[in-house]
Amino acid sequence: FTLALKKSSVQTIGEEQIQNPYTELLVLKGHQDIVRFLVQIDDCRFASAGDDGIIFLWNAQTGEKLFELHGHTQKITAIAPFSSSDDSEEKSNLILTASADKTVIVWDCTTGRQVQKVSCFHSTVKCLTVLQRLDVWLSGGSDLCVWNRKLDLLCKTSHLTDAGISTLVELPKNCVAAAVGKELIIFRLTASSDKSEGWNILEVKRLVDHHDNILSLVSVNDLTFVTGSHVGELIVWDAIDWTKQASECNFWESSVHPDSQTEIKLSQSPNETSVQHLTSDEECVFAAVGKGIYVYNLQMKRVIACQRTAHDSSVLHIEKLPNRQLISCSEDGSVRIWELREKQQVPAEPVPTGFFNMWGFGRANKQANQAAKKTQENTTMHFLELVGDLIGHSSAVQMFLYFGELGLVTCSADHLVILWKDGERESRLRSLTLFQKLAQNGDLQLKF
Amino acid sequence: MIGAPDVVALARQEEEEAAAGGGAEAWREPPLPEEYSVPLAPFGGHGASPWARAGGSKFLRDFILVAEFSEQVGPQPLLTVPDDAKVPGSFDLNYFSLRIMSVDYQASFVGHPPGCAYPKLNFVEDSKVVLGDSKEGAFAYVHHLTLYDLEARGFVRPFCMAYISADEHKIMQQFQELSAEFSKASECLKTGNRKAFASELEKKLKDLDYTRSVLHGETEIQKKANDKGYYTTQAIEKANELASVEKSIIEHQDLLKQIRSYPYRKLKDSDFHPYEPECAPDQASVGSDQDLAASDLAEPGETTPYSHVPSYTPKLIKAKSAKCFDKKLKTLEELCDIYFFTQTLDQLHQIERTFRGDVCYLLTNQISRALLKQQSITNFLFEDASFLDEKAPEKHYRGCQELGQDAVERKCSEESPTPKVVVSLGSYKSSVECVPIKMEQDIDDPPEPAMTESITFEHQENLDYLDADIKGSISSGESIEVLGTEKSASGLTKSESQASLPISPSPQAGRSKVGSRRTVSEDSIEVLSTCPSEALIPEDFKASYPSAINEEPYADDEEGGLRFAPRLNPDDADEPEDGSNPENPAQVDSACCIGKESPRFLEPLPSPGPRPCDEDGVVRIPPQPYRQAEQGPCGGFAGSPHPDGVPGGLLPHELDSRYPAGGRELSRTSLDECSDSTSYISSAASTCSDRTPSPAHPPCPASERHKKKAGQNALRFIRQYPFAHPAIYSLLSGRTLIVLGEDEAIVKKLVTALSIFVPSCGVRAKPVKHWLTAPLHVVDFQRWKLVGLQRTASPAGVNVLHALSRYSRYVSILDADSKTLRCPLYRGAVVARLADHRTQIKRGSTYYMHVQSVLTQLCSKAFLFAFCHHLHLPVAESEPEEAVASRRVSFLKHHLGLANEDLKIVQYLAELLKLRYIQEPGQGANPLLRFDYVPSFLYKI
């Protein structure tokens, strides 16, 4: 019988994955419905939440379940960590959770207890943002509310739309950008004159450049933020004056016309091109567009590398790792690890991926080469190399959390959270523990 | 004089050798013409093993005989286990019953002791004797017990259970185990008997009560009718009758009180459950069966066994009770109530199964189990979860188990681990000395016990030497010989007993002594051994001198030895005289009307205490008030998995959903193999095995069958499938192997075959799922390392296949239908040794053992690897991790001699060891899945 069922359009990697460090996995069971959110609490703890309304706190090293937080009656719609401000003495880790039951609960991660519950919302809170600098947090639903740490409502906007704010991002100068449907609304928080702790929130600007719902909104640095819409428009904004700096809208054509500033309507089905998720480092914006991954260079203002079909179905989450690696997860249930490689056009230089060529990854190179030929000859060529994939979930992988050397946490619609770990490292740690325990038990002297 | 039997015995050995060498030759080749052929050993022809010593014996294999000394017909066999006429064969059960019933030494005195108005019941300890009958070629462990019977003389009925074997060493060396097991059976019988006896007493009391009231009424009538002022003879008679009934009532009440107040001697023995209580209230209310018995006896009307009592209609009792000739004696079944009787039978069957097979096998097995038990860090990987569950191994088997851990380790390091040494370690001391039977007229001669003790079985040499002794003993001209009693072992000095290899003063000394013994002994009965019990060893003493445990009570060292000798003398003197009737007078007592014709049996004996030895002849060991040793083994065995529902090794299999299916399958498919004791012989013969093929000491026979079956299937697998190696490699390296197929039976067979290669992950049962129809999930690869998966054409089946292809990196797939295997490459050497398709091994159990031995080697390598400090931690502070890693690899390659993929096997096993070791006792192991990103290849036949 045959097992190779992958579509030929999607790049595949063989079973041999030298660079994939994740050779051990722990399945964390507990959720009874789709797990949609993962949030890091501190160096070794994280929370998971989803449609069952339960929040679990886990130890990222051992996979131990620390707490099971019950309080919401409906699915969780947003979760945000709210660590204590710098001035407070004891470090307290709080998390905020919003649910479809129109409540927001503040939890203490150390004790696993509910600290406070806010249930005066008129609609479901769809996004939560903590403005650490101001020590306030914002909840976005059909309106935008500003709260302080004590859960006092400081101010709120008027009713915006029934659909509500889908996503929020903090901008410089006490501003926030809120995506409401196709519109991007900039609000500014101003200290009210009469009260010391009072804040006012004012709508500053409405940006209506997108032709479809804005799905993703990410701040790149103090000067720039990026939005992506359902029809595949990517717009780079100036964070200070909220003007459009650049835009990319036809990702299918982006390689062909890298300098094109014109917005061309896409003939593609919107799902194929919707910008599901954006992430960025200082140089590039990484966009999960449909099934593909695109790397947009902010300086060059063009897509420098892409994988049009990185997954079998929509990419749901994408993250840039410090080591030039990129991780994406998708509705197809897989997680893939990519590496952004550059290749000089000097033919004499040894091919860095020669090893992979040997093992049959020439096709990937060829693809990249084709893309590269279309770019200018003298520039550095970039391409996304698949270095590994993680197969474990049986349903859409909603999100993942990169924990550095502790591993990678993925959550999925199959109700599972999987902790992927570096088997070598774990083995070493176990040896360490073993010898500690030996010494502790005194077995070293007695028996061995 | 040297009698003919000696020659036979020696010749037998030669024949054995011939059978071993020439016999095997002749087997393979076509038969030679008659004139050229070497005559085969008589028993070599039907596939006997070279070491089967069965030449002289008339029975096929070991069996258990239950016999009774009936007061009506004398000694008679009651039943044998197995209940198959073929097993005893031409062996004269009646004769042997007589023999074994004649060596009961226990003081089961019942009667009117002086100074006591009423008959007294004695709670007699069982006696345990070993006796040999060289004429019959039979050696037996004999366990005597008495049961109470209201209608019997003196209220007692002597019974005995005997384990009869042709192999004397077996009896000797398994004495403790036999004793422990038979004690359980006996305890079960006696418990039932006490219940039955109490209920019988109650009925009798009701009868008496009724009789009294009737008599009373009659007397009253007579009184009224009588106005003459004097009593008629009739009236006096009635009054006498009434008085005697009243006396009888008091007597019976007293008896009832006695039986109810059965001493709580074994209360400590809380986990000793020879049977399960029948009704829940009992179970809930009592901690031990003795408790149960007591409570039952105390409130007989309220418990199930006595529910019939209230409805009992009293009968009028005639003044004179019937003599024993007039009535039919109760059967054993009636005596102990059917429930306990069946329980006992079960236990006897269990004993028969346990001790089946050659003694060297039994011993090796015991020793290896004991040693394995000490591999507490690695033994979970490939050993039976069931045997690991057995607790208190030290108490369990007497071999080296009784040595403390240190002792074994010390021994193992000091001495080469040959069986011989281990035997000596084991201090199979119970095997007891040859007791000089007739020579010591001087009963107070202190050196004598010391001399006797020198002839022990501890040493292989001594074993041989003893063989010679036994041969010599035949010169006594009588068939049954007393070889010794444990009591006499007490002659040992402490220092000697501590030595692991007690040195006989000199073989010559022993030999000459034996010789003298043999020449003088003319008695017909020689007691090989009795077990007064190890009870006298204090618990702490056991601990501090573990190697000396069987050397018996030091407490009464000298005393015991000295007491023993005089008892022997009368034995010698008496036996020839009353040889035709060798029953123990103490046992049958005055009450037995057909016992000895000697007048002294017709009246109650004067004293209930230990009988003076010169009075009743037979070697007798006084009952021990406290039997610790019995409790020890019982306690141990209670934890061991017996098929009759004792929680133990069987349970985890049952708890695990995957096991029942497999178990059923096994029992079904292995019916033809060795499913029960009766079919056993034929199957053994067909597989060209001998009379000792069955592995001994199965924790439960099912698992033994499983091993055999799995071994056979595995053997078939490695012969049939050229790609067996990579498949086994997958299992050993922790990669889940999926056996995919349409036919459930075929798949399960393969799974069973392969399951012997699956390392356990620390949970109790092996991570094997015999049959699965649902699509696999990532969680399953953590749980199961070997899965039988259904292939169907239905949409569900498509899902199954889809999941399989999705998770193909975690699994190897053995397609049972198309005979293909998809799995990573294997280029190592270990599996080749483990599964050589050209192997000469033919039998499943042998192959299983071969696999176990290779796996054990792997385990030790994994242990070394996991626990070598410098392989995992930097030696110096600054040492980089790479240096440690390279050291690790070079250790695996050069020190452990592993190549290629073998490294991964050892690494995986080491990882399992680590996980197990660091696992906190409270929490379960985190179910983690380790895997490699390695390419798979498709193998085809």
XYZ file of N, CA, C and O in Angstrom, chain B residues 777-867:
364
model
N -4.598 7.554 16.808
C -4.420 8.936 17.184
C -3.049 9.079 17.797
O -2.455 8.083 18.205
N -2.597 10.287 17.905
C -1.234 10.461 18.404
C -1.084 9.919 19.826
O -0.036 9.418 20.215
N -2.161 9.995 20.583
C -2.119 9.500 21.961
C -1.842 7.997 21.994
O -1.201 7.489 22.908
N -2.325 7.315 20.965
C -2.171 5.861 20.950
C -0.717 5.432 20.834
O -0.352 4.365 21.308
N 0.082 6.260 20.196
C 1.482 5.869 20.042
C 2.230 5.978 21.357
O 3.275 5.377 21.532
N 1.716 6.790 22.233
C 2.298 6.824 23.572
C 1.894 5.588 24.340
O 2.674 5.018 25.083
N 0.656 5.220 24.171
C 0.121 4.140 24.978
C 0.557 2.778 24.503
O 0.825 1.889 25.277
N 0.562 2.612 23.202
C 0.772 1.274 22.655
C 1.991 1.247 21.757
O 2.190 2.128 20.932
N 2.733 0.222 21.918
C 3.905 0.058 21.069
C 3.710 -1.072 20.065
O 4.559 -1.305 19.228
N 2.628 -1.770 20.217
C 2.321 -2.838 19.268
C 0.811 -2.907 19.153
O 0.119 -3.065 20.160
N 0.317 -2.729 17.955
C -1.122 -2.637 17.758
C -1.543 -3.534 16.599
O -0.909 -3.530 15.542
N -2.581 -4.294 16.821
C -3.212 -5.013 15.723
C -4.341 -4.161 15.191
O -5.235 -3.780 15.940
N -4.297 -3.845 13.930
C -5.248 -2.883 13.377
C -6.061 -3.539 12.267
O -5.520 -4.246 11.424
N -7.343 -3.252 12.310
C -8.234 -3.848 11.320
C -8.192 -3.064 10.010
O -8.231 -1.845 10.003
N -8.125 -3.788 8.930
C -8.223 -3.146 7.625
C -9.594 -3.520 7.046
O -9.934 -4.704 6.935
N -10.370 -2.518 6.714
C -11.660 -2.791 6.094
C -11.822 -1.881 4.890
O -11.132 -0.881 4.745
N -12.755 -2.254 4.069
C -12.990 -1.471 2.869
C -13.995 -0.350 3.127
O -14.206 0.508 2.288
N -14.590 -0.353 4.277
C -15.638 0.624 4.579
C -15.037 2.025 4.702
O -13.816 2.180 4.781
N -15.910 3.040 4.708
C -15.401 4.408 4.887
C -14.611 4.551 6.176
O -13.612 5.273 6.212
N -15.041 3.835 7.198
C -14.295 3.883 8.462
C -12.892 3.361 8.247
O -11.921 3.904 8.765
N -12.820 2.327 7.422
C -11.518 1.758 7.131
C -10.625 2.728 6.396
O -9.413 2.758 6.608
N -11.236 3.536 5.561
C -10.462 4.548 4.857
C -9.873 5.538 5.846
O -8.712 5.930 5.746
N -10.697 5.902 6.822
C -10.194 6.806 7.852
C -9.022 6.200 8.591
O -8.055 6.873 8.927
N -9.156 4.909 8.871
C -8.084 4.226 9.574
C -6.798 4.338 8.784
O -5.743 4.688 9.313
N -6.914 4.064 7.484
C -5.714 4.117 6.652
C -5.183 5.527 6.524
O -3.976 5.753 6.498
N -6.105 6.461 6.476
C -5.676 7.850 6.353
C -4.881 8.276 7.583
O -3.814 8.889 7.474
N -5.404 7.918 8.738
C -4.700 8.258 9.969
C -3.326 7.604 9.982
O -2.336 8.198 10.410
N -3.304 6.385 9.472
C -2.044 5.656 9.464
C -1.017 6.361 8.588
O 0.149 6.499 8.948
N -1.480 6.837 7.435
C -0.523 7.499 6.551
C -0.106 8.834 7.157
O 1.038 9.259 7.018
N -1.034 9.462 7.842
C -0.714 10.738 8.450
C 0.377 10.579 9.505
O 1.304 11.370 9.588
N 0.223 9.565 10.308
C 1.172 9.380 11.404
C 2.265 8.389 11.035
O 2.861 7.768 11.910
N 2.515 8.250 9.764
C 3.433 7.188 9.353
C 4.819 7.368 9.954
O 5.556 6.406 10.078
N 5.167 8.579 10.333
C 6.508 8.771 10.873
C 6.666 8.163 12.259
O 7.770 7.986 12.726
N 5.560 7.914 12.912
C 5.654 7.348 14.258
C 5.534 5.834 14.269
O 5.675 5.230 15.318
N 5.190 5.271 13.138
C 4.876 3.846 13.167
C 5.627 3.076 12.097
O 6.045 3.615 11.077
N 5.783 1.808 12.401
C 6.185 0.846 11.391
C 4.935 0.036 11.100
O 4.169 -0.253 12.014
N 4.772 -0.314 9.862
C 3.521 -0.986 9.514
C 3.806 -2.340 8.892
O 4.474 -2.450 7.865
N 3.320 -3.336 9.570
C 3.443 -4.695 9.064
C 2.092 -5.066 8.474
O 1.098 -5.136 9.192
N 2.088 -5.248 7.180
C 0.832 -5.572 6.520
C 0.713 -7.087 6.449
O 1.440 -7.752 5.701
N -0.204 -7.608 7.234
C -0.328 -9.059 7.308
C -0.964 -9.630 6.052
O -0.789 -10.809 5.759
N -1.679 -8.800 5.317
C -2.356 -9.305 4.118
C -1.414 -9.373 2.923
O -1.312 -10.381 2.252
N -0.717 -8.278 2.703
C 0.173 -8.282 1.541
C 1.592 -8.665 1.919
O 2.476 -8.659 1.069
N 1.787 -8.962 3.188
C 3.107 -9.392 3.670
C 4.195 -8.377 3.322
O 5.176 -8.694 2.644
N 3.936 -7.173 3.713
C 4.951 -6.142 3.532
C 5.203 -5.475 4.871
O 4.399 -5.569 5.793
N 6.313 -4.816 4.927
C 6.657 -4.083 6.141
C 7.222 -2.743 5.723
O 8.068 -2.658 4.834
N 6.724 -1.728 6.343
C 7.259 -0.400 6.078
C 7.842 0.110 7.378
O 7.114 0.326 8.354
N 9.122 0.244 7.433
C 9.752 0.669 8.675
C 11.181 1.100 8.404
O 11.697 0.892 7.305
N 11.810 1.696 9.373
C 13.192 2.145 9.171
C 14.152 0.975 8.992
O 13.871 -0.149 9.381
N 15.251 1.314 8.435
C 16.277 0.336 8.147
C 16.920 -0.146 9.449
O 17.073 0.624 10.394
N 17.299 -1.418 9.436
C 18.041 -1.924 10.584
C 19.308 -2.602 10.097
O 19.274 -3.483 9.243
N 20.437 -2.215 10.668
C 21.703 -2.814 10.240
C 22.519 -3.311 11.425
O 23.711 -3.478 11.340
N 21.852 -3.472 12.557
C 22.599 -3.868 13.750
C 22.803 -5.365 13.837
O 22.512 -6.111 12.900
N 23.300 -5.779 14.969
C 23.607 -7.191 15.165
C 22.745 -7.841 16.241
O 22.590 -9.055 16.273
N 22.206 -7.022 17.099
C 21.492 -7.579 18.243
C 20.265 -8.368 17.802
O 20.037 -9.494 18.243
N 19.513 -7.778 16.924
C 18.273 -8.441 16.526
C 18.572 -9.717 15.750
O 17.842 -10.700 15.845
N 19.679 -9.708 15.040
C 20.047 -10.911 14.302
C 20.257 -12.071 15.269
O 19.902 -13.213 14.992
N 20.817 -11.751 16.402
C 21.025 -12.783 17.407
C 19.692 -13.174 18.051
O 19.448 -14.321 18.388
N 18.874 -12.193 18.192
C 17.585 -12.403 18.850
C 16.662 -13.242 17.983
O 15.923 -14.083 18.480
N 16.724 -12.989 16.697
C 15.743 -13.609 15.807
C 16.441 -14.149 14.573
O 16.316 -13.622 13.486
N 17.183 -15.200 14.774
C 17.866 -15.840 13.668
C 16.902 -16.810 13.010
O 16.432 -17.752 13.640
N 16.622 -16.592 11.743
C 15.610 -17.446 11.129
C 16.119 -18.861 10.917
O 15.366 -19.769 10.643
N 17.430 -19.052 11.064
C 17.953 -20.408 10.927
C 18.146 -21.058 12.297
O 18.875 -22.013 12.441
N 17.534 -20.487 13.261
C 17.756 -21.001 14.610
C 17.369 -22.469 14.718
O 16.465 -22.941 14.039
N 18.083 -23.165 15.554
C 17.786 -24.577 15.761
C 16.718 -24.769 16.826
O 16.289 -25.872 17.098
N 16.354 -23.688 17.441
C 15.358 -23.807 18.507
C 14.025 -24.210 17.895
O 13.599 -23.634 16.889
N 13.427 -25.198 18.524
C 12.193 -25.707 17.932
C 10.974 -25.423 18.776
O 9.860 -25.345 18.278
N 11.193 -25.280 20.045
C 10.014 -25.162 20.901
C 9.793 -23.732 21.334
O 10.732 -22.976 21.581
N 8.536 -23.397 21.445
C 8.171 -22.023 21.757
C 8.747 -21.544 23.073
O 9.300 -20.453 23.155
N 8.646 -22.372 24.092
C 9.107 -21.909 25.395
C 10.617 -21.735 25.390
O 11.146 -20.827 26.024
N 11.300 -22.583 24.647
C 12.756 -22.437 24.565
C 13.104 -21.133 23.871
O 13.978 -20.389 24.316
N 12.406 -20.892 22.795
C 12.694 -19.658 22.084
C 12.373 -18.448 22.950
O 13.099 -17.463 22.958
N 11.305 -18.572 23.676
C 10.955 -17.466 24.574
C 12.097 -17.190 25.545
O 12.457 -16.047 25.802
N 12.664 -18.267 26.042
C 13.763 -18.090 26.993
C 14.990 -17.514 26.309
O 15.707 -16.699 26.888
N 15.213 -17.949 25.093
C 16.328 -17.381 24.337
C 16.139 -15.878 24.189
O 17.065 -15.090 24.427
N 14.939 -15.506 23.820
C 14.643 -14.077 23.667
C 14.864 -13.356 24.989
O 15.490 -12.304 25.042
N 14.369 -13.976 26.040
C 14.523 -13.327 27.346
C 15.997 -13.115 27.670
O 16.376 -12.099 28.226
N 16.799 -14.087 27.339
C 18.204 -13.951 27.722
C 18.879 -12.846 26.911
O 19.653 -12.067 27.458
N 18.550 -12.760 25.637
C 19.149 -11.686 24.843
C 18.645 -10.329 25.331
O 19.408 -9.370 25.463
N 17.377 -10.297 25.644
C 16.803 -9.032 26.109
C 17.391 -8.639 27.459
O 17.597 -7.457 27.737
N 17.650 -9.645 28.274
C 18.250 -9.343 29.572
C 19.629 -8.731 29.381
O 20.012 -7.790 30.074
N 20.349 -9.262 28.412
C 21.652 -8.684 28.096
C 21.502 -7.226 27.679
O 22.249 -6.361 28.128
N 20.522 -6.997 26.828
C 20.274 -5.628 26.393
C 19.950 -4.737 27.573
O 20.413 -3.601 27.653
N 19.157 -5.270 28.470
C 18.774 -4.498 29.650
C 20.000 -4.102 30.449
O 20.097 -2.980 30.934
N 20.912 -5.040 30.576
C 22.072 -4.711 31.397
C 22.912 -3.652 30.700
O 23.489 -2.776 31.355
N 22.953 -3.716 29.378
C 23.681 -2.674 28.659
C 22.998 -1.323 28.853
O 23.656 -0.303 29.086
N 21.700 -1.370 28.745
C 20.957 -0.121 28.921
C 21.158 0.418 30.327
O 21.288 1.630 30.532
N 21.221 -0.480 31.259
C 21.429 -0.060 32.646
C 22.775 0.620 32.786
O 22.889 1.698 33.366
N 23.798 -0.031 32.241
C 25.137 0.551 32.303
C 25.143 1.925 31.664
O 25.691 2.877 32.204
N 24.521 1.988 30.526
C 24.526 3.239 29.788
C 23.799 4.333 30.565
O 24.267 5.462 30.642
N 22.677 3.958 31.139
C 21.871 4.981 31.814
C 22.524 5.432 33.115
O 22.363 6.573 33.525
N 23.245 4.530 33.746
C 23.716 4.857 35.088
C 25.206 5.162 35.160
O 25.756 5.240 36.246
